Coordinates of C-alpha atoms in Angstrom, one line a residue:
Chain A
X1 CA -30.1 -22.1 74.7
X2 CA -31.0 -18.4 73.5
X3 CA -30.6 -15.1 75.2
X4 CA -31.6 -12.2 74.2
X5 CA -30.2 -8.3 76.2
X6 CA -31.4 -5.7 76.5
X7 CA -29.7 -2.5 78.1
X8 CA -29.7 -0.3 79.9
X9 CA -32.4 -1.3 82.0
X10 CA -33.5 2.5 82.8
X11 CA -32.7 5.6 81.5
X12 CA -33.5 9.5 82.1
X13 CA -32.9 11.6 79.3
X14 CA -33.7 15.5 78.5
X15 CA -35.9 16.5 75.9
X16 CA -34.0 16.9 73.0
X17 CA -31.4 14.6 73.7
X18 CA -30.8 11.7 71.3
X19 CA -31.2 8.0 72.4
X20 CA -29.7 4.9 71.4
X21 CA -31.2 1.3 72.5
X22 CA -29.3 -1.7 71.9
X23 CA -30.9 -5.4 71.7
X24 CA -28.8 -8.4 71.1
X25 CA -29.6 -12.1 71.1
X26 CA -27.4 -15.3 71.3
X27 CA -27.8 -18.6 70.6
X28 CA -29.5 -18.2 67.0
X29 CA -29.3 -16.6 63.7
X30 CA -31.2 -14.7 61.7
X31 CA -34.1 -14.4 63.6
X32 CA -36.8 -12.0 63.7
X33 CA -36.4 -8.9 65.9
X34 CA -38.8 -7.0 67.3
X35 CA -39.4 -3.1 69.3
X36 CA -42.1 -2.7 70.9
X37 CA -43.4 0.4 73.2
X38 CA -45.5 -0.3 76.3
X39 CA -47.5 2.6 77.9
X40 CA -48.4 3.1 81.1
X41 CA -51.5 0.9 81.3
X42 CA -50.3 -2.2 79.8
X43 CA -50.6 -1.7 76.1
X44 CA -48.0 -3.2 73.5
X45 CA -47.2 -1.3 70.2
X46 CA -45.1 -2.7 67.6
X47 CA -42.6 -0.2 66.8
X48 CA -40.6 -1.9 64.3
X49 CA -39.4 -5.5 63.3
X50 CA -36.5 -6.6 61.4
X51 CA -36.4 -10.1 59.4
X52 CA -32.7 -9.8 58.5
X53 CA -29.8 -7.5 58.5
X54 CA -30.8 -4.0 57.1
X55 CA -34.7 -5.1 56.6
X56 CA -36.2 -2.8 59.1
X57 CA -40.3 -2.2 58.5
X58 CA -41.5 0.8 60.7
X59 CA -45.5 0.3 62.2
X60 CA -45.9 3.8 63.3
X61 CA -45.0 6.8 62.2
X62 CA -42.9 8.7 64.6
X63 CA -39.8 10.3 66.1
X64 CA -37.9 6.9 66.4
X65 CA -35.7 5.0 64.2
X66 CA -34.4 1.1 64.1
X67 CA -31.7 -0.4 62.6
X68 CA -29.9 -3.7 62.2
X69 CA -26.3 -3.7 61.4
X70 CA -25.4 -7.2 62.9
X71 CA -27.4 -10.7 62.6
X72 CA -28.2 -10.5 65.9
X73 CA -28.0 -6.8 66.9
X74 CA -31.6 -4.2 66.8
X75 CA -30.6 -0.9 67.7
X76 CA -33.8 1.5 68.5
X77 CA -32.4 5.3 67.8
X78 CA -34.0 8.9 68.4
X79 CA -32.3 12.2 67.6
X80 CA -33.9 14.7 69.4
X81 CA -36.3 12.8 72.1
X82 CA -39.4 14.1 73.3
X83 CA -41.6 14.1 76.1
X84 CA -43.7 11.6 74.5
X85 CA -41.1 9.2 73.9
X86 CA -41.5 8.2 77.5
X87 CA -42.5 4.6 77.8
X88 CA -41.3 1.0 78.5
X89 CA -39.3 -0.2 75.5
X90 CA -38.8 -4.3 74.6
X91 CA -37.1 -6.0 72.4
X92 CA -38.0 -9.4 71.3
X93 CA -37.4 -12.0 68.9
X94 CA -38.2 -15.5 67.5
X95 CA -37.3 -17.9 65.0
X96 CA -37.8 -17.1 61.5
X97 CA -40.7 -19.7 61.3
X98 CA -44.1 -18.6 61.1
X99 CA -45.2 -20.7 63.9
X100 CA -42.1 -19.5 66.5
X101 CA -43.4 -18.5 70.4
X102 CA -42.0 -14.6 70.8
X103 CA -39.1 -14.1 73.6
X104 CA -38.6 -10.9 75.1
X105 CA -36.0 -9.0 76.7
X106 CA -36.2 -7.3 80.1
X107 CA -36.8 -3.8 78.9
X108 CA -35.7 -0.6 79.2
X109 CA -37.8 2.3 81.2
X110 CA -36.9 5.5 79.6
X111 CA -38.3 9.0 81.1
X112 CA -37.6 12.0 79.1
X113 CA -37.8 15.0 81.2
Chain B
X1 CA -57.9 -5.3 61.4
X2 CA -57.3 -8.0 64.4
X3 CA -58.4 -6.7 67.6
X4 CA -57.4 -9.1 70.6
X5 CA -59.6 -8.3 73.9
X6 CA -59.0 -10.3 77.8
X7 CA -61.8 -9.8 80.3
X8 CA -61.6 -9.2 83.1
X9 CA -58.7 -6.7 83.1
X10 CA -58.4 -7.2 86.6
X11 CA -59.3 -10.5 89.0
X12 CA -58.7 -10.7 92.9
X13 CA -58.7 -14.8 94.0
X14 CA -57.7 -16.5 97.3
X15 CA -54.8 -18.6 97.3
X16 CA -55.8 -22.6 95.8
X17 CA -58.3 -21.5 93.7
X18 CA -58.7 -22.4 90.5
X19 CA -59.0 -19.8 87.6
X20 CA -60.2 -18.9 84.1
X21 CA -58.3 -15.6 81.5
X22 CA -60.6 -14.8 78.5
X23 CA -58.8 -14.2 75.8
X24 CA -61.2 -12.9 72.4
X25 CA -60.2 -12.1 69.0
X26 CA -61.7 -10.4 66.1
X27 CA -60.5 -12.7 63.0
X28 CA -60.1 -16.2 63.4
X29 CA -58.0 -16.9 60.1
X30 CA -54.8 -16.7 62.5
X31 CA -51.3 -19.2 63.0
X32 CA -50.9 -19.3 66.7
X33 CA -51.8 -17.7 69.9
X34 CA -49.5 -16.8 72.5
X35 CA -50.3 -16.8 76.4
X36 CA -47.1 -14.3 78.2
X37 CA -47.0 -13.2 82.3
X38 CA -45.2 -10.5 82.9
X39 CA -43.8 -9.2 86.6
X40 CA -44.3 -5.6 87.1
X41 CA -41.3 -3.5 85.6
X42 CA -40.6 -6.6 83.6
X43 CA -40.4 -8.4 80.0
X44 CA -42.9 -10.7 78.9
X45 CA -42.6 -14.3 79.4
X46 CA -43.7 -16.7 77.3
X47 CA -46.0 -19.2 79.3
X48 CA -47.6 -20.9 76.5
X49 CA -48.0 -21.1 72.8
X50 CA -50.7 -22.8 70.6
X51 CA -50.9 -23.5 67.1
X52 CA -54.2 -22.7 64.7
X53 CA -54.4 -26.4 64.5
X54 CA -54.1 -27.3 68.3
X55 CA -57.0 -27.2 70.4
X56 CA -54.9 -26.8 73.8
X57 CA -51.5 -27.3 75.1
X58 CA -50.6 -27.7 79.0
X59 CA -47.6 -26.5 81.0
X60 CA -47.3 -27.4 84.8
X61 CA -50.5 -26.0 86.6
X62 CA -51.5 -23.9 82.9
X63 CA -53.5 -24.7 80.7
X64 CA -54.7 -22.7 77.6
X65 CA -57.3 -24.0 75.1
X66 CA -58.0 -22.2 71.7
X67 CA -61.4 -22.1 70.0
X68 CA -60.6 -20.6 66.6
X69 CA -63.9 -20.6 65.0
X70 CA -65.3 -18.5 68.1
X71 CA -62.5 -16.5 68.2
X72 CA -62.0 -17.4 71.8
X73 CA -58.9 -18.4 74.4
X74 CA -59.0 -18.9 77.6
X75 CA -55.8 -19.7 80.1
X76 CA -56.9 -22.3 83.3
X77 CA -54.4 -21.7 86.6
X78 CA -54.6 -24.5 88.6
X79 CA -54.7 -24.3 92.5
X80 CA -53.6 -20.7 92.5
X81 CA -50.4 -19.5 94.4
X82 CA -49.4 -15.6 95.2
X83 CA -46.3 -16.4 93.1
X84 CA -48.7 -16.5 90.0
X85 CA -49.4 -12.7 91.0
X86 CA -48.5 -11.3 87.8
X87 CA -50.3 -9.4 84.7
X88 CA -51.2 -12.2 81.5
X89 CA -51.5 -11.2 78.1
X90 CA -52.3 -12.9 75.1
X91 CA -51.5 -12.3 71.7
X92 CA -52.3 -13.6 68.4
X93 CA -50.6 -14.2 64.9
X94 CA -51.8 -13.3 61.6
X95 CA -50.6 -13.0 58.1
X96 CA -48.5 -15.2 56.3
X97 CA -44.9 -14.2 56.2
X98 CA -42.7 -14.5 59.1
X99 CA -42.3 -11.1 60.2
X100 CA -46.0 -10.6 60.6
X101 CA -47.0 -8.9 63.9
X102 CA -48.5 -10.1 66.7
X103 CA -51.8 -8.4 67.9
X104 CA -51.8 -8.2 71.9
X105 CA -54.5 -7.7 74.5
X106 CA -54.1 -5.2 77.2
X107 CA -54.0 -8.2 79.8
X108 CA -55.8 -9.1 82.7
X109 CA -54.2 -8.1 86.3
X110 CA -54.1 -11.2 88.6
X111 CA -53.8 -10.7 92.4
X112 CA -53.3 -14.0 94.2
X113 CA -54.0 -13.2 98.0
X114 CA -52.8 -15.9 100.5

């Protein structure tokens, strides 16, 4: 069956600082890989998605970055964070078939003070 | 530009009762519809997924039925437990390659008092 981690499961970080989020998933290749940013209030923005290894296509502009250096790996990055950068962070992934259900991971609560 | 909307975006119920979550969406030419729950502090979980084609698909005490010429989706909850306290969104899927996004709604807050 597939798995897909996420870590670390919360994280405080000064402004300023930089961030790296890590996303992994087992039990498949080459699937589709997926950050998204939830704010306080429910709502999910796609932050980037990744349909293979080095293929990253950004949604919004901002102070984020993504990469994909393994099949299986999505790594969301930040070099200086900001306040705004606060948020609940996801990772997700399905099958690289149109018609696929989305999985998630368990997400990662980052406050940047 | 697909806009996905659930009403209400919050719903109070007594424990056994039985339960409707609207689901709308702007442009019907889309490839599937996705129904999540997710526990506060959580991920998503995927509860159910229906294709364009498919008119509804049934889980356990779930049910979801898709009306793509309306634009519509709703998600039936059979006898309702507090354990199905949770927050549902849906999403939707356009476009035609794989990595097209999904489109979510802001969900609909479910309180299941026993």
């Amino acid at each position: 069956s597939q798995t897909i981690h996420q870590w670390p499961a919360t994280l405080v970080q000064p402004v300023g600082s930089p961030l790296s989020l890590e996303c992994t998933v087992e039990g498949t290749s080459n699937p589709n890989l997926y950050w998204y940013r939830q704010a306080a209030g429910r709502g999910l923005q796609l932050l980037f998605y990744s349909v293979g290894i080095g293929q990253i296509s950004s949604e919004v502009p901002q102070n984020l970055s993504a990469s994909r250096p393994q099949d299986r790996q999505f790594i969301l990055s930040s070099k200086k964070l900001l306040l705004s950068d606060s948020g609940f962070y996801l990772c997700a992934w399905l099958r690289s078939s149109y018609n696929s259900p989305l999985h998630f991971g368990n997400g990662t609560r980052l406050t940047v003070t | 530009k697909q806009e996905v909307t659930q009403i209400p975006a919050a719903l109070s119920v007594p424990e056994g009762e039985n339960l409707v979550l609207n689901c709308s969406f702007t442009d019907s030419a889309i490839y599937n519809l996705q129904w999540f729950r997710q526990d506060p502090g959580k991920g998503l979980t995927s509860l159910l997924l229906i294709q364009s084609s498919q008119r509804e698909q049934t889980s356990g005490r779930l049910n979801a039925s898709l009306d793509k010429s309306s634009g519509r989706s709703t998600l039936y909850i059979a006898a309702s437990q507090p354990g199905d306290s949770a927050t549902y969104l849906c999403a939707v899927k356009s476009g035609e390659t794989s990595g097209s996004r999904l489109t979510f709604g802001e969900g609909t807050q479910l309180t299941v008092n026993p």
